[in-house]
mmCIF file of C-alpha atoms in Angstrom:
data_model
loop_
_atom_site.group_PDB
_atom_site.id
_atom_site.type_symbol
_atom_site.label_atom_id
_atom_site.label_comp_id
_atom_site.label_asym_id
_atom_site.label_seq_id
_atom_site.Cartn_x
_atom_site.Cartn_y
_atom_site.Cartn_z
ATOM 1 C CA UNK A 16 13.519 -28.609 -24.930
ATOM 2 C CA UNK A 17 13.824 -28.004 -21.199
ATOM 3 C CA UNK A 18 13.906 -31.194 -19.161
ATOM 4 C CA UNK A 19 12.291 -31.852 -15.810
ATOM 5 C CA UNK A 20 15.639 -32.018 -14.005
ATOM 6 C CA UNK A 21 16.450 -28.495 -15.178
ATOM 7 C CA UNK A 22 13.025 -27.249 -14.102
ATOM 8 C CA UNK A 23 13.248 -28.924 -10.696
ATOM 9 C CA UNK A 24 16.720 -27.454 -10.112
ATOM 10 C CA UNK A 25 15.328 -23.995 -10.912
ATOM 11 C CA UNK A 26 12.376 -24.510 -8.577
ATOM 12 C CA UNK A 27 14.767 -25.728 -5.897
ATOM 13 C CA UNK A 28 16.813 -22.538 -6.209
ATOM 14 C CA UNK A 29 13.702 -20.400 -5.865
ATOM 15 C CA UNK A 30 12.280 -22.347 -2.929
ATOM 16 C CA UNK A 31 15.705 -22.563 -1.297
ATOM 17 C CA UNK A 32 15.857 -18.803 -0.906
ATOM 18 C CA UNK A 33 17.773 -17.732 -3.991
ATOM 19 C CA UNK A 34 14.794 -16.116 -5.676
ATOM 20 C CA UNK A 35 16.774 -14.243 -8.316
ATOM 21 C CA UNK A 36 18.783 -17.253 -9.439
ATOM 22 C CA UNK A 37 15.609 -19.339 -9.357
ATOM 23 C CA UNK A 38 13.749 -16.796 -11.476
ATOM 24 C CA UNK A 39 16.584 -16.620 -13.992
ATOM 25 C CA UNK A 40 16.800 -20.415 -14.211
ATOM 26 C CA UNK A 41 13.033 -20.700 -14.658
ATOM 27 C CA UNK A 42 13.082 -18.099 -17.439
ATOM 28 C CA UNK A 43 15.822 -20.085 -19.190
ATOM 29 C CA UNK A 44 13.765 -23.264 -18.747
ATOM 30 C CA UNK A 45 10.695 -21.473 -20.145
ATOM 31 C CA UNK A 46 12.701 -20.382 -23.183
ATOM 32 C CA UNK A 47 13.654 -24.031 -23.697
ATOM 33 C CA UNK A 48 10.044 -25.193 -23.948
ATOM 34 C CA UNK A 49 7.828 -25.539 -26.979
ATOM 35 C CA UNK A 50 4.175 -24.521 -27.195
ATOM 36 C CA UNK A 51 3.230 -28.195 -26.883
ATOM 37 C CA UNK A 52 5.121 -28.644 -23.564
ATOM 38 C CA UNK A 53 2.031 -27.804 -21.525
ATOM 39 C CA UNK A 54 2.977 -29.596 -18.310
ATOM 40 C CA UNK A 55 6.426 -28.056 -18.159
ATOM 41 C CA UNK A 56 5.099 -24.626 -19.055
ATOM 42 C CA UNK A 57 2.373 -24.938 -16.407
ATOM 43 C CA UNK A 58 4.882 -25.763 -13.665
ATOM 44 C CA UNK A 59 7.375 -23.115 -14.768
ATOM 45 C CA UNK A 60 4.704 -20.399 -14.974
ATOM 46 C CA UNK A 61 3.274 -21.446 -11.600
ATOM 47 C CA UNK A 62 6.617 -20.866 -9.910
ATOM 48 C CA UNK A 63 7.592 -17.842 -11.995
ATOM 49 C CA UNK A 64 4.427 -16.055 -10.880
ATOM 50 C CA UNK A 65 5.619 -16.053 -7.270
ATOM 51 C CA UNK A 66 8.982 -14.597 -8.248
ATOM 52 C CA UNK A 67 7.752 -11.471 -10.018
ATOM 53 C CA UNK A 68 8.494 -7.974 -8.762
ATOM 54 C CA UNK A 69 5.180 -6.573 -9.970
ATOM 55 C CA UNK A 70 1.662 -7.759 -9.245
ATOM 56 C CA UNK A 71 0.794 -7.324 -12.920
ATOM 57 C CA UNK A 72 3.531 -9.754 -13.980
ATOM 58 C CA UNK A 73 2.594 -12.168 -11.193
ATOM 59 C CA UNK A 74 -1.007 -12.284 -12.392
ATOM 60 C CA UNK A 75 0.068 -12.714 -16.014
ATOM 61 C CA UNK A 76 2.178 -15.755 -15.114
ATOM 62 C CA UNK A 77 -0.679 -17.160 -12.986
ATOM 63 C CA UNK A 78 -2.965 -16.799 -16.015
ATOM 64 C CA UNK A 79 -0.415 -18.598 -18.192
ATOM 65 C CA UNK A 80 -0.084 -21.432 -15.651
ATOM 66 C CA UNK A 81 -3.839 -21.938 -15.585
ATOM 67 C CA UNK A 82 -4.138 -21.797 -19.382
ATOM 68 C CA UNK A 83 -1.377 -24.414 -19.762
ATOM 69 C CA UNK A 84 -2.959 -26.593 -17.070
ATOM 70 C CA UNK A 85 -6.043 -27.034 -19.261
ATOM 71 C CA UNK A 86 -3.894 -29.184 -21.587
ATOM 72 C CA UNK A 87 -2.104 -31.296 -18.959
ATOM 73 C CA UNK A 88 -2.839 -34.998 -18.482
ATOM 74 C CA UNK A 89 -2.099 -36.952 -15.310
ATOM 75 C CA UNK A 90 0.915 -38.757 -16.738
ATOM 76 C CA UNK A 91 2.449 -35.432 -17.783
ATOM 77 C CA UNK A 92 3.169 -34.438 -14.179
ATOM 78 C CA UNK A 93 4.424 -37.736 -12.794
ATOM 79 C CA UNK A 94 8.061 -36.603 -13.269
ATOM 80 C CA UNK A 95 7.447 -33.989 -10.566
ATOM 81 C CA UNK A 96 5.586 -36.344 -8.238
ATOM 82 C CA UNK A 97 2.057 -35.227 -9.084
ATOM 83 C CA UNK A 98 -0.083 -38.268 -9.860
ATOM 84 C CA UNK A 99 -3.273 -36.386 -10.748
ATOM 85 C CA UNK A 100 -2.979 -33.218 -12.822
ATOM 86 C CA UNK A 101 -6.374 -32.097 -11.549
ATOM 87 C CA UNK A 102 -4.952 -31.754 -8.030
ATOM 88 C CA UNK A 103 -2.886 -28.785 -9.215
ATOM 89 C CA UNK A 104 -5.988 -26.916 -10.438
ATOM 90 C CA UNK A 105 -7.317 -25.647 -7.099
ATOM 91 C CA UNK A 106 -3.919 -24.145 -6.270
ATOM 92 C CA UNK A 107 -3.762 -22.404 -9.641
ATOM 93 C CA UNK A 108 -7.255 -20.954 -9.144
ATOM 94 C CA UNK A 109 -6.279 -19.868 -5.617
ATOM 95 C CA UNK A 110 -3.166 -18.069 -6.821
ATOM 96 C CA UNK A 111 -4.952 -16.291 -9.642
ATOM 97 C CA UNK A 112 -7.880 -15.370 -7.398
ATOM 98 C CA UNK A 113 -5.472 -13.950 -4.832
ATOM 99 C CA UNK A 114 -3.768 -11.869 -7.512
ATOM 100 C CA UNK A 115 -7.099 -10.559 -8.724
ATOM 101 C CA UNK A 116 -8.120 -9.552 -5.179
ATOM 102 C CA UNK A 117 -4.902 -7.593 -4.806
ATOM 103 C CA UNK A 118 -5.340 -6.024 -8.266
ATOM 104 C CA UNK A 119 -8.973 -5.121 -7.713
ATOM 105 C CA UNK A 120 -11.149 -7.069 -10.200
ATOM 106 C CA UNK A 121 -13.232 -8.757 -7.510
ATOM 107 C CA UNK A 122 -15.680 -10.408 -9.914
ATOM 108 C CA UNK A 123 -12.789 -12.253 -11.561
ATOM 109 C CA UNK A 124 -11.424 -13.155 -8.118
ATOM 110 C CA UNK A 125 -14.809 -14.585 -7.138
ATOM 111 C CA UNK A 126 -14.840 -16.661 -10.317
ATOM 112 C CA UNK A 127 -11.434 -18.139 -9.523
ATOM 113 C CA UNK A 128 -12.455 -18.816 -5.925
ATOM 114 C CA UNK A 129 -15.582 -20.609 -7.130
ATOM 115 C CA UNK A 130 -13.547 -22.761 -9.521
ATOM 116 C CA UNK A 131 -11.071 -23.565 -6.767
ATOM 117 C CA UNK A 132 -13.836 -24.513 -4.338
ATOM 118 C CA UNK A 133 -15.612 -26.616 -6.958
ATOM 119 C CA UNK A 134 -12.462 -28.599 -7.637
ATOM 120 C CA UNK A 135 -11.007 -28.867 -4.121
ATOM 121 C CA UNK A 136 -12.449 -32.373 -3.774
ATOM 122 C CA UNK A 137 -9.560 -33.620 -5.962
ATOM 123 C CA UNK A 138 -6.961 -32.395 -3.467
ATOM 124 C CA UNK A 139 -5.103 -35.092 -1.579
ATOM 125 C CA UNK A 140 -5.683 -35.579 2.135
ATOM 126 C CA UNK A 141 -2.205 -34.391 3.083
ATOM 127 C CA UNK A 142 -0.298 -31.230 3.952
ATOM 128 C CA UNK A 143 -0.490 -29.905 0.398
ATOM 129 C CA UNK A 144 -4.243 -30.416 0.233
ATOM 130 C CA UNK A 145 -4.689 -28.823 3.651
ATOM 131 C CA UNK A 146 -2.577 -25.839 2.605
ATOM 132 C CA UNK A 147 -4.614 -25.225 -0.551
ATOM 133 C CA UNK A 148 -7.960 -25.706 1.224
ATOM 134 C CA UNK A 149 -6.822 -23.250 3.916
ATOM 135 C CA UNK A 150 -5.768 -20.785 1.226
ATOM 136 C CA UNK A 151 -9.171 -21.043 -0.434
ATOM 137 C CA UNK A 152 -10.859 -20.383 2.921
ATOM 138 C CA UNK A 153 -8.680 -17.323 3.501
ATOM 139 C CA UNK A 154 -9.371 -16.069 -0.021
ATOM 140 C CA UNK A 155 -13.098 -16.456 0.620
ATOM 141 C CA UNK A 156 -12.768 -14.363 3.786
ATOM 142 C CA UNK A 157 -10.719 -11.682 2.048
ATOM 143 C CA UNK A 158 -13.223 -11.490 -0.786
ATOM 144 C CA UNK A 159 -16.095 -11.233 1.665
ATOM 145 C CA UNK A 160 -14.347 -8.366 3.446
ATOM 146 C CA UNK A 161 -13.569 -6.637 0.149
ATOM 147 C CA UNK A 162 -17.140 -6.852 -1.113
ATOM 148 C CA UNK A 163 -18.938 -6.012 2.138
ATOM 149 C CA UNK A 164 -16.431 -3.887 3.974
#
């Protein structure tokens, strides 16, 4: 089983600029999880999505992250400093909605935007919450342009 320290080291590599090493470490961490390790799989998939070379693979990992998130309880994410699992949901919907806009299925993108907007009230009043709320606003604008433009 992959442990949180291993996952956080992999995320740190990816966020620190070494995307390839981060991706490789996250894949190894993923391979060390079990189907029941929903919180770990959610976090790994969330970060792996951003490290994919193709939009198709990015969207697939975003879909996996969101599917795993459905089985995550608050206490499951405390090792990574997230006190409320629900606060990760709007970001996951944002990422998947963004991928769908870039792929083209706008109806699916609208659905993800709606879910993100409906759950944004759980976001903390901090930089992370502001970032996700801003991303949802930008996604709304992009969708509006794509459907009316």
